Amino acid sequence: MILAEKRMSKSELQKTLKSFFPNLGEESLDAFMKHASYLKSTKGTKLISEGKRHRYFYLILKGSVKSYYSKESREVCTWFAFKNEVIGTITTYEGLPSKETIELLEDSELIKFNIEKIKELTHTDLSISHLMNVIIIEHTLYLEERLYQLQFMTSKKRYKVLYKSTPEIFQEVSLTDIASYLGVTRETLSRIRSK
Amino acid sequence: MILAEKRMSKSELQKTLKSFFPNLGEESLDAFMKHASYLKSTKGTKLISEGKRHRYFYLILKGSVKSYYSKESREVCTWFAFKNEVIGTITTYEGLPSKETIELLEDSELIKFNIEKIKELTHTDLSISHLMNVIIIEHTLYLEERLYQLQFMTSKKRYKVLYKSTPEIFQEVSLTDIASYLGVTRETLSRIRSK
DNA sequence: ATTGCTTTGTGATAAATGTCAAATGAATTC
DNA sequence: GAATTCATTTGACATTTATCACAAAGCAAT
């Protein structure tokens, strides 16, 4: 459920965006800001739903989200994101129906950006074009790493890597979701953990 | 082994690039062309080697390539590409050492592009910035689809999907490589096929 | 505390896949 | 064409993991 969708004070929003996107010049930032708005929302809210077209991508100010596919009434997680991360789906960015659902794991505060408007800006504003480029490339590097892990590592190894790289994840995310993310069943993850 | 690295006639190169990138205007195309050159090379040539930094991405005019990681002296393929496809690695594009090796599956003809120079162009030329964006997004959509298949489908299903979508692949690529691409051993693929 | 509800853990079994070894088949070289 | 190499298939067996069933633990609301 969406709690509030107020406009942050202009100066507050500007300060926030400036700190996240320091490479945007004054004018680019102003243009960018026009299509950004503050959003506070409760655990379980779906920012993006599988099979639907959406208009927004998000920046997480506070809170956390999971992204998952549905498979025969079961959820299979593809990624998690936390504070200070930019999130969305590449299909949504392309104007296509999303393949994934993005759902809040806890009450969260976000900034949402209108994709169409921002994309329009990329046609005239080089620094914004680059910013979007960088965001997408970061996502792409992440996908490559994930593919690498799924193809090469045993489930034990994937668990260890996750545990070392982001131990915080185990505070926020249920073991059921983590198991699906690692590509094993709950039971198998439980057994991996107990050794 | 690289057979020849001649300049195509300017008009020939221009015609070729124009047909592949119809959205580039006259001037953008000219700038783009300056950093492109024709390349003819034999089966087994490595365009990009794991662990090394490289300067180029490629367009396949004729031939085919495979991309793979090495794992304990075994190769695990991550993708294949054929005629008319733009190829490279995202790490190379980012100036990082490549994680993958890209190798020709047969004698091939390519156009190679200097990444650094093209990237410089993206800082001043919006249509080139967009072109690169589109190429990267296409790759990203591909990676998502692959992750989806690896996480959700059984190996039998993955085989069927590959067989239906790109049956040609079985002419060009060894079953050993296809098996690693599908995430199973040769033996398992052989058994899947015999049913 | 009691009742539900959800998450996590454990055991027994079955299915899928990997490993190792050997056989067959196809392609290449001498 | 015989010999050599490489790719693919097949068999026997071991390992991993999924599945199903159920128990235990944690948590929220009464």
CSV table of C-alpha atoms (C1' of nucleotides) in Angstrom, one decimal:
chain,number,residue,atom,x,y,z
A,1,MET,CA,0.0,0.0,0.0
A,2,ILE,CA,1.3,3.4,-0.9
A,3,LEU,CA,1.4,5.6,2.2
A,4,ALA,CA,2.3,9.0,0.7
A,5,GLU,CA,3.3,10.4,-2.5
A,6,LYS,CA,4.2,13.9,-1.7
A,7,ARG,CA,6.6,16.2,-3.3
A,8,MET,CA,9.7,16.6,-1.3
A,9,SER,CA,10.6,20.2,-0.9
A,10,LYS,CA,12.4,21.2,-4.1
A,11,SER,CA,15.6,22.0,-2.3
A,12,GLU,CA,15.6,18.7,-0.4
A,13,LEU,CA,15.0,16.7,-3.6
A,14,GLN,CA,17.7,18.6,-5.4
A,15,LYS,CA,20.2,18.0,-2.6
A,16,THR,CA,19.4,14.3,-2.6
A,17,LEU,CA,19.6,13.9,-6.4
A,18,LYS,CA,22.8,15.9,-6.5
A,19,SER,CA,24.5,13.6,-4.0
A,20,PHE,CA,23.5,10.5,-6.0
A,21,PHE,CA,24.3,11.9,-9.4
A,22,PRO,CA,27.2,14.2,-9.0
A,23,ASN,CA,28.0,14.2,-12.7
A,24,LEU,CA,24.9,16.0,-13.7
A,25,GLY,CA,25.3,19.7,-14.3
A,26,GLU,CA,23.0,22.3,-12.9
A,27,GLU,CA,20.6,22.4,-15.9
A,28,SER,CA,20.5,18.7,-16.4
A,29,LEU,CA,19.8,18.2,-12.8
A,30,ASP,CA,16.9,20.6,-13.0
A,31,ALA,CA,15.4,18.9,-16.0
A,32,PHE,CA,15.9,15.5,-14.3
A,33,MET,CA,14.2,16.6,-11.1
A,34,LYS,CA,11.1,17.6,-12.9
A,35,HIS,CA,10.3,13.9,-13.5
A,36,ALA,CA,11.3,12.7,-10.0
A,37,SER,CA,9.0,12.4,-7.0
A,38,TYR,CA,9.2,11.2,-3.5
A,39,LEU,CA,7.4,8.1,-2.4
A,40,LYS,CA,6.9,6.4,0.9
A,41,SER,CA,5.3,3.0,0.9
A,42,THR,CA,4.7,-0.1,3.0
A,43,LYS,CA,6.2,-3.6,3.1
A,44,GLY,CA,4.7,-5.8,0.3
A,45,THR,CA,3.9,-3.0,-2.1
A,46,LYS,CA,4.6,-4.0,-5.7
A,47,LEU,CA,6.5,-1.3,-7.5
A,48,ILE,CA,6.4,-3.3,-10.7
A,49,SER,CA,4.2,-6.3,-11.5
A,50,GLU,CA,5.0,-9.2,-13.8
A,51,GLY,CA,3.3,-8.9,-17.1
A,52,LYS,CA,2.4,-5.2,-16.9
A,53,ARG,CA,3.9,-2.1,-18.5
A,54,HIS,CA,5.1,0.5,-16.0
A,55,ARG,CA,6.4,4.0,-16.2
A,56,TYR,CA,8.9,4.3,-13.4
A,57,PHE,CA,12.2,3.3,-12.1
A,58,TYR,CA,13.3,4.0,-8.6
A,59,LEU,CA,16.0,5.1,-6.2
A,60,ILE,CA,15.9,3.5,-2.8
A,61,LEU,CA,16.4,6.1,0.0
A,62,LYS,CA,15.5,3.8,2.8
A,63,GLY,CA,14.4,0.2,2.8
A,64,SER,CA,14.8,-2.8,0.6
A,65,VAL,CA,13.2,-4.7,-2.2
A,66,LYS,CA,13.2,-8.0,-3.9
A,67,SER,CA,12.7,-8.9,-7.6
A,68,TYR,CA,11.2,-12.2,-8.6
A,69,TYR,CA,9.6,-14.3,-11.3
A,70,SER,CA,6.5,-16.3,-10.5
A,71,LYS,CA,6.6,-20.0,-11.4
A,72,GLU,CA,3.7,-22.1,-10.7
A,73,SER,CA,2.6,-20.1,-7.7
A,74,ARG,CA,6.1,-20.1,-6.4
A,75,GLU,CA,8.4,-17.0,-6.3
A,76,VAL,CA,11.9,-17.2,-7.6
A,77,CYS,CA,14.0,-14.3,-6.7
A,78,THR,CA,16.5,-12.7,-9.2
A,79,TRP,CA,17.9,-9.9,-7.1
A,80,PHE,CA,17.6,-7.9,-3.9
A,81,ALA,CA,18.4,-4.2,-3.5
A,82,PHE,CA,18.9,-1.9,-0.6
A,83,LYS,CA,19.5,1.7,0.4
A,84,ASN,CA,21.1,3.9,-2.2
A,85,GLU,CA,20.5,1.6,-5.1
A,86,VAL,CA,18.8,2.5,-8.4
A,87,ILE,CA,16.3,-0.2,-9.4
A,88,GLY,CA,13.9,-1.1,-12.2
A,89,THR,CA,13.6,-3.7,-14.9
A,90,ILE,CA,15.2,-3.4,-18.3
A,91,THR,CA,12.0,-4.5,-20.0
A,92,THR,CA,10.1,-1.7,-18.3
A,93,TYR,CA,12.8,0.7,-19.5
A,94,GLU,CA,12.2,-0.6,-23.0
A,95,GLY,CA,8.5,0.0,-22.7
A,96,LEU,CA,7.8,-3.8,-22.6
A,97,PRO,CA,5.7,-5.7,-20.1
A,98,SER,CA,7.9,-6.5,-17.1
A,99,LYS,CA,9.1,-10.1,-16.7
A,100,GLU,CA,9.7,-9.6,-13.0
A,101,THR,CA,7.8,-8.3,-10.0
A,102,ILE,CA,9.5,-5.8,-7.7
A,103,GLU,CA,8.2,-5.8,-4.2
A,104,LEU,CA,9.2,-3.9,-1.0
A,105,LEU,CA,10.6,-6.1,1.7
A,106,GLU,CA,9.9,-3.5,4.4
A,107,ASP,CA,8.4,0.0,4.7
A,108,SER,CA,10.5,2.1,2.4
A,109,GLU,CA,11.2,5.5,1.1
A,110,LEU,CA,12.0,6.0,-2.6
A,111,ILE,CA,12.3,8.5,-5.4
A,112,LYS,CA,10.5,7.5,-8.5
A,113,PHE,CA,11.5,8.6,-12.0
A,114,ASN,CA,9.3,8.8,-15.0
A,115,ILE,CA,11.0,6.6,-17.6
A,116,GLU,CA,9.4,8.1,-20.7
A,117,LYS,CA,10.3,11.6,-19.7
A,118,ILE,CA,13.8,10.8,-18.7
A,119,LYS,CA,14.3,8.9,-22.0
A,120,GLU,CA,13.1,12.0,-23.8
A,121,LEU,CA,15.8,13.9,-22.0
A,122,THR,CA,18.4,11.4,-23.1
A,123,HIS,CA,17.6,12.5,-26.7
A,124,THR,CA,18.7,16.1,-26.0
A,125,ASP,CA,20.9,15.9,-22.9
A,126,LEU,CA,24.2,14.1,-23.2
A,127,SER,CA,25.0,13.9,-19.5
A,128,ILE,CA,21.6,12.3,-18.8
A,129,SER,CA,22.1,9.9,-21.7
A,130,HIS,CA,25.4,8.9,-20.1
A,131,LEU,CA,23.9,8.6,-16.6
A,132,MET,CA,21.3,6.1,-17.9
A,133,ASN,CA,24.0,4.3,-19.8
A,134,VAL,CA,26.1,3.9,-16.6
A,135,ILE,CA,23.1,2.6,-14.7
A,136,ILE,CA,22.3,0.1,-17.3
A,137,ILE,CA,25.9,-1.1,-17.7
A,138,GLU,CA,26.1,-1.5,-13.9
A,139,HIS,CA,23.1,-3.8,-14.1
A,140,THR,CA,24.6,-5.7,-17.0
A,141,LEU,CA,27.8,-6.3,-15.1
A,142,TYR,CA,25.7,-7.6,-12.3
A,143,LEU,CA,23.8,-10.0,-14.6
A,144,GLU,CA,27.1,-11.3,-16.0
A,145,GLU,CA,28.4,-12.0,-12.5
A,146,ARG,CA,25.2,-13.8,-11.6
A,147,LEU,CA,25.3,-15.9,-14.7
A,148,TYR,CA,28.9,-16.8,-14.0
A,149,GLN,CA,28.0,-17.9,-10.5
A,150,LEU,CA,25.0,-20.0,-11.6
A,151,GLN,CA,27.0,-21.7,-14.4
A,152,PHE,CA,30.2,-22.3,-12.5
A,153,MET,CA,29.7,-22.6,-8.9
A,154,THR,CA,28.2,-25.3,-6.8
A,155,SER,CA,25.3,-24.2,-4.6
A,156,LYS,CA,27.6,-24.4,-1.5
A,157,LYS,CA,30.0,-22.1,-3.2
A,158,ARG,CA,27.3,-19.6,-4.2
A,159,TYR,CA,26.0,-19.6,-0.7
A,160,LYS,CA,29.5,-18.9,0.7
A,161,VAL,CA,30.1,-16.1,-1.8
A,162,LEU,CA,26.8,-14.5,-0.9
A,163,TYR,CA,27.5,-14.9,2.8
A,164,LYS,CA,30.9,-13.2,2.5
A,165,SER,CA,29.9,-10.4,0.1
A,166,THR,CA,26.6,-9.4,1.6
A,167,PRO,CA,26.0,-10.9,5.0
A,168,GLU,CA,23.4,-8.2,5.7
A,169,ILE,CA,21.1,-9.9,3.3
A,170,PHE,CA,20.3,-12.6,5.8
A,171,GLN,CA,18.9,-10.0,8.2
A,172,GLU,CA,16.5,-8.6,5.6
A,173,VAL,CA,15.5,-11.5,3.4
A,174,SER,CA,13.9,-14.8,4.3
A,175,LEU,CA,15.8,-18.0,3.7
A,176,THR,CA,13.1,-19.1,1.4
A,177,ASP,CA,13.8,-16.1,-0.9
A,178,ILE,CA,17.5,-16.5,-0.6
A,179,ALA,CA,17.2,-20.2,-1.5
A,180,SER,CA,15.3,-19.4,-4.7
A,181,TYR,CA,17.9,-16.7,-5.5
A,182,LEU,CA,20.7,-19.2,-5.1
A,183,GLY,CA,18.8,-21.7,-7.3
A,184,VAL,CA,18.1,-24.3,-4.7
A,185,THR,CA,15.1,-25.4,-2.6
A,186,ARG,CA,14.6,-24.2,1.0
A,187,GLU,CA,15.5,-27.6,2.2
A,188,THR,CA,18.8,-27.7,0.4
A,189,LEU,CA,19.7,-24.3,1.6
A,190,SER,CA,18.9,-25.3,5.2
A,191,ARG,CA,21.2,-28.3,4.8
A,192,ILE,CA,24.0,-26.2,3.3
A,193,ARG,CA,23.7,-23.9,6.3
A,194,SER,CA,23.7,-26.6,8.9
A,195,LYS,CA,27.2,-27.8,7.8
B,1,MET,CA,45.6,-16.4,-36.9
B,2,ILE,CA,44.8,-13.1,-38.5
B,3,LEU,CA,44.8,-13.4,-42.2
B,4,ALA,CA,44.3,-9.8,-43.3
B,5,GLU,CA,43.5,-6.5,-41.8
B,6,LYS,CA,43.1,-4.4,-44.8
B,7,ARG,CA,41.0,-1.3,-45.1
B,8,MET,CA,37.8,-2.0,-47.1
B,9,SER,CA,37.3,0.7,-49.7
B,10,LYS,CA,35.8,3.6,-48.0
B,11,SER,CA,32.6,3.5,-50.0
B,12,GLU,CA,32.2,-0.3,-49.3
B,13,LEU,CA,32.7,0.2,-45.6
B,14,GLN,CA,30.3,3.1,-45.6
B,15,LYS,CA,27.6,1.1,-47.4
B,16,THR,CA,28.0,-1.8,-45.0
B,17,LEU,CA,27.8,0.4,-41.8
B,18,LYS,CA,24.9,2.3,-43.2
B,19,SER,CA,22.9,-0.8,-43.7
B,20,PHE,CA,23.6,-2.0,-40.1
B,21,PHE,CA,23.2,1.3,-38.4
B,22,PRO,CA,20.5,3.1,-40.4
B,23,ASN,CA,19.8,5.6,-37.6
B,24,LEU,CA,23.2,7.2,-37.8
B,25,GLY,CA,23.1,10.5,-39.7
B,26,GLU,CA,25.7,11.3,-42.4
B,27,GLU,CA,28.2,13.1,-40.1
B,28,SER,CA,27.9,10.6,-37.3
B,29,LEU,CA,28.4,7.7,-39.7
B,30,ASP,CA,31.6,9.4,-41.0
B,31,ALA,CA,32.9,9.9,-37.5
B,32,PHE,CA,32.0,6.3,-36.7
B,33,MET,CA,33.7,4.9,-39.8
B,34,LYS,CA,37.0,6.5,-38.9
B,35,HIS,CA,37.4,4.0,-36.0
B,36,ALA,CA,36.2,0.9,-37.9
B,37,SER,CA,38.2,-1.5,-40.0
B,38,TYR,CA,37.8,-4.7,-41.9
B,39,LEU,CA,39.3,-7.9,-40.6
B,40,LYS,CA,39.5,-11.4,-42.0
B,41,SER,CA,40.6,-14.1,-39.7
B,42,THR,CA,40.8,-17.9,-39.3
B,43,LYS,CA,39.0,-20.4,-37.2
B,44,GLY,CA,40.3,-20.5,-33.6
B,45,THR,CA,41.5,-16.8,-33.6
B,46,LYS,CA,40.8,-15.2,-30.2
B,47,LEU,CA,39.3,-11.8,-30.7
B,48,ILE,CA,39.3,-11.2,-26.9
B,49,SER,CA,41.1,-13.3,-24.3
B,50,GLU,CA,40.1,-13.9,-20.7
B,51,GLY,CA,42.0,-11.7,-18.2
B,52,LYS,CA,43.2,-9.2,-20.8
B,53,ARG,CA,42.2,-5.7,-21.6
B,54,HIS,CA,41.2,-5.1,-25.2
B,55,ARG,CA,40.3,-2.1,-27.4
B,56,TYR,CA,37.8,-3.5,-29.8
B,57,PHE,CA,34.3,-4.7,-30.3
B,58,TYR,CA,33.2,-6.3,-33.6
B,59,LEU,CA,30.5,-6.8,-36.1
B,60,ILE,CA,30.3,-10.2,-37.8
B,61,LEU,CA,30.0,-9.9,-41.6
B,62,LYS,CA,30.5,-13.6,-42.2
B,63,GLY,CA,31.3,-16.5,-39.8
B,64,SER,CA,30.5,-17.3,-36.2
B,65,VAL,CA,32.1,-17.0,-32.7
B,66,LYS,CA,31.8,-18.5,-29.3
B,67,SER,CA,32.3,-16.8,-26.0
B,68,TYR,CA,33.5,-18.8,-23.0
B,69,TYR,CA,34.9,-18.8,-19.5
B,70,SER,CA,37.7,-21.2,-18.6
B,71,LYS,CA,37.2,-23.4,-15.6
B,72,GLU,CA,39.9,-25.8,-14.6
B,73,SER,CA,41.1,-26.2,-18.2
B,74,ARG,CA,37.5,-26.8,-19.4
B,75,GLU,CA,35.6,-24.3,-21.4
B,76,VAL,CA,32.2,-23.2,-20.5
B,77,CYS,CA,30.3,-21.3,-23.2
B,78,THR,CA,28.2,-18.3,-22.4
B,79,TRP,CA,27.0,-17.4,-25.9
B,80,PHE,CA,27.4,-17.9,-29.6
B,81,ALA,CA,27.0,-15.3,-32.3
B,82,PHE,CA,26.6,-15.4,-36.1
B,83,LYS,CA,26.4,-13.3,-39.2
B,84,ASN,CA,25.2,-9.7,-38.7
B,85,GLU,CA,25.6,-9.6,-34.9
B,86,VAL,CA,27.5,-7.0,-32.9
B,87,ILE,CA,29.8,-8.7,-30.3
B,88,GLY,CA,32.1,-7.8,-27.5
B,89,THR,CA,32.3,-8.1,-23.8
B,90,ILE,CA,30.8,-5.5,-21.4
B,91,THR,CA,34.0,-5.6,-19.3
B,92,THR,CA,36.1,-4.8,-22.3
B,93,TYR,CA,33.7,-1.9,-23.0
B,94,GLU,CA,34.3,-0.7,-19.5
B,95,GLY,CA,38.0,-0.8,-19.9
B,96,LEU,CA,38.3,-3.8,-17.6
B,97,PRO,CA,40.1,-7.1,-18.1
B,98,SER,CA,37.7,-9.4,-20.0
B,99,LYS,CA,36.1,-12.3,-18.1
B,100,GLU,CA,35.4,-14.2,-21.2
B,101,THR,CA,37.3,-15.3,-24.3
B,102,ILE,CA,35.8,-14.7,-27.7
B,103,GLU,CA,37.0,-17.2,-30.3
B,104,LEU,CA,36.1,-17.7,-34.0
B,105,LEU,CA,34.3,-20.9,-34.7
B,106,GLU,CA,35.2,-20.7,-38.4
B,107,ASP,CA,37.1,-18.5,-40.8
B,108,SER,CA,35.3,-15.2,-40.5
B,109,GLU,CA,35.0,-11.7,-41.8
B,110,LEU,CA,34.4,-8.9,-39.3
B,111,ILE,CA,34.5,-5.2,-38.8
B,112,LYS,CA,36.3,-4.1,-35.7
B,113,PHE,CA,35.6,-0.9,-33.8
B,114,ASN,CA,37.9,1.0,-31.5
B,115,ILE,CA,36.0,1.2,-28.2
B,116,GLU,CA,37.9,4.1,-26.8
B,117,LYS,CA,37.4,6.2,-29.8
B,118,ILE,CA,33.8,5.3,-30.2
B,119,LYS,CA,33.2,6.1,-26.5
B,120,GLU,CA,34.8,9.5,-27.1
B,121,LEU,CA,32.3,10.0,-29.8
B,122,THR,CA,29.4,9.2,-27.4
B,123,HIS,CA,30.5,12.2,-25.4
B,124,THR,CA,29.7,14.6,-28.2
B,125,ASP,CA,27.4,12.7,-30.6
B,126,LEU,CA,24.0,11.9,-29.3
B,127,SER,CA,23.0,9.4,-32.1
B,128,ILE,CA,26.2,7.4,-31.4
B,129,SER,CA,25.5,7.5,-27.7
B,130,HIS,CA,22.1,6.1,-28.5
B,131,LEU,CA,23.4,3.4,-30.8
B,132,MET,CA,25.8,2.1,-28.1
B,133,ASN,CA,23.0,2.3,-25.6
B,134,VAL,CA,20.8,0.2,-27.9
B,135,ILE,CA,23.5,-2.4,-28.4
B,136,ILE,CA,24.1,-2.7,-24.7
B,137,ILE,CA,20.4,-3.0,-23.9
B,138,GLU,CA,20.0,-5.7,-26.4
B,139,HIS,CA,22.8,-7.6,-24.7
B,140,THR,CA,21.2,-7.0,-21.3
B,141,LEU,CA,17.8,-8.4,-22.5
B,142,TYR,CA,19.7,-11.4,-23.7
B,143,LEU,CA,21.4,-12.0,-20.4
B,144,GLU,CA,18.1,-11.7,-18.5
B,145,GLU,CA,16.5,-14.3,-20.8
B,146,ARG,CA,19.5,-16.6,-20.2
B,147,LEU,CA,19.3,-16.2,-16.4
B,148,TYR,CA,15.6,-16.9,-16.6
B,149,GLN,CA,16.2,-20.1,-18.5
B,150,LEU,CA,19.0,-21.3,-16.2
B,151,GLN,CA,17.0,-20.6,-13.0
B,152,PHE,CA,13.6,-21.9,-14.2
B,153,MET,CA,13.9,-24.5,-16.8
B,154,THR,CA,15.1,-28.0,-16.6
B,155,SER,CA,18.0,-28.9,-18.8
B,156,LYS,CA,15.6,-30.8,-21.1
B,157,LYS,CA,13.5,-27.7,-21.5
B,158,ARG,CA,16.5,-25.5,-22.2
B,159,TYR,CA,17.6,-27.9,-24.9
B,160,LYS,CA,14.2,-27.9,-26.5
B,161,VAL,CA,14.0,-24.1,-26.4
B,162,LEU,CA,17.4,-23.8,-28.0
B,163,TYR,CA,16.6,-26.4,-30.6
B,164,LYS,CA,13.4,-24.6,-31.6
B,165,SER,CA,14.7,-21.1,-31.5
B,166,THR,CA,18.1,-21.6,-33.2
B,167,PRO,CA,18.4,-25.1,-34.8
B,168,GLU,CA,21.3,-23.8,-37.0
B,169,ILE,CA,23.4,-23.7,-33.9
B,170,PHE,CA,23.8,-27.5,-34.1
B,171,GLN,CA,25.5,-27.2,-37.5
B,172,GLU,CA,28.1,-24.7,-36.3
B,173,VAL,CA,28.8,-25.6,-32.7
B,174,SER,CA,30.1,-28.8,-31.2
B,175,LEU,CA,27.8,-30.6,-28.8
B,176,THR,CA,30.5,-30.3,-26.1
B,177,ASP,CA,30.2,-26.5,-26.4
B,178,ILE,CA,26.4,-26.6,-26.5
B,179,ALA,CA,26.3,-28.8,-23.4
B,180,SER,CA,28.4,-26.3,-21.4
B,181,TYR,CA,26.2,-23.5,-22.7
B,182,LEU,CA,23.1,-25.4,-21.5
B,183,GLY,CA,24.8,-26.0,-18.1
B,184,VAL,CA,25.2,-29.8,-18.3
B,185,THR,CA,27.9,-32.2,-19.2
B,186,ARG,CA,28.4,-33.7,-22.6
B,187,GLU,CA,27.1,-37.0,-21.4
B,188,THR,CA,23.9,-35.6,-20.1
B,189,LEU,CA,23.3,-33.7,-23.3
B,190,SER,CA,23.9,-36.8,-25.3
B,191,ARG,CA,21.3,-38.6,-23.1
B,192,ILE,CA,18.8,-35.8,-23.5
B,193,ARG,CA,19.2,-35.9,-27.2
B,194,SER,CA,18.7,-39.6,-27.5
B,195,LYS,CA,15.2,-39.5,-26.0
C,1,DA,C1',-0.6,-18.8,27.8
C,2,DT,C1',-3.3,-20.3,23.6
C,3,DT,C1',-4.2,-20.3,19.1
C,4,DG,C1',-3.0,-19.8,14.5
C,5,DC,C1',0.3,-18.7,10.9
C,6,DT,C1',4.7,-18.6,8.8
C,7,DT,C1',9.4,-19.9,8.5
C,8,DT,C1',12.9,-23.1,9.2
C,9,DG,C1',14.9,-27.7,10.0
C,10,DT,C1',15.1,-32.9,9.4
C,11,DG,C1',14.4,-37.6,7.6
C,12,DA,C1',13.4,-40.9,3.9
C,13,DT,C1',13.1,-41.6,-0.8
C,14,DA,C1',13.3,-40.8,-5.7
C,15,DA,C1',15.0,-38.3,-9.7
C,16,DA,C1',18.5,-35.9,-12.1
C,17,DT,C1',23.0,-35.3,-13.1
C,18,DG,C1',28.0,-35.9,-12.6
C,19,DT,C1',32.1,-38.9,-13.0
C,20,DC,C1',34.8,-42.3,-14.8
C,21,DA,C1',35.8,-45.8,-18.2
C,22,DA,C1',35.3,-47.8,-22.4
C,23,DA,C1',33.3,-48.2,-27.1
C,24,DT,C1',31.9,-46.2,-31.3
C,25,DG,C1',32.1,-43.0,-35.0
C,26,DA,C1',33.8,-39.3,-37.8
C,27,DA,C1',37.5,-36.5,-39.5
C,28,DT,C1',42.5,-35.8,-40.6
C,29,DT,C1',47.1,-37.0,-41.5
C,30,DC,C1',50.6,-39.7,-43.1
D,1,DG,C1',43.8,-47.2,-46.5
D,2,DA,C1',45.8,-47.5,-42.0
D,3,DA,C1',46.7,-44.8,-38.2
D,4,DT,C1',45.9,-41.1,-35.3
D,5,DT,C1',43.2,-37.8,-33.2
D,6,DC,C1',38.9,-35.8,-31.7
D,7,DA,C1',33.8,-35.9,-30.8
D,8,DT,C1',30.1,-38.4,-29.3
D,9,DT,C1',27.6,-42.1,-27.2
D,10,DT,C1',26.8,-45.7,-23.7
D,11,DG,C1',27.1,-48.1,-19.3
D,12,DA,C1',27.9,-48.5,-14.2
D,13,DC,C1',28.0,-46.1,-10.3
D,14,DA,C1',28.3,-42.0,-7.0
D,15,DT,C1',26.7,-37.6,-5.7
D,16,DT,C1',23.7,-33.9,-5.5
D,17,DT,C1',19.4,-32.2,-5.2
D,18,DA,C1',14.3,-32.3,-5.3
D,19,DT,C1',10.2,-33.9,-3.3
D,20,DC,C1',7.1,-35.1,0.2
D,21,DA,C1',6.0,-35.4,5.0
D,22,DC,C1',6.2,-33.7,9.2
D,23,DA,C1',8.4,-31.5,13.4
D,24,DA,C1',10.2,-27.6,15.6
D,25,DA,C1',10.7,-22.8,16.3
D,26,DG,C1',9.5,-18.0,15.9
D,27,DC,C1',6.0,-14.5,15.8
D,28,DA,C1',1.5,-12.0,16.0
D,29,DA,C1',-3.1,-11.5,17.8
D,30,DT,C1',-6.2,-12.7,21.1
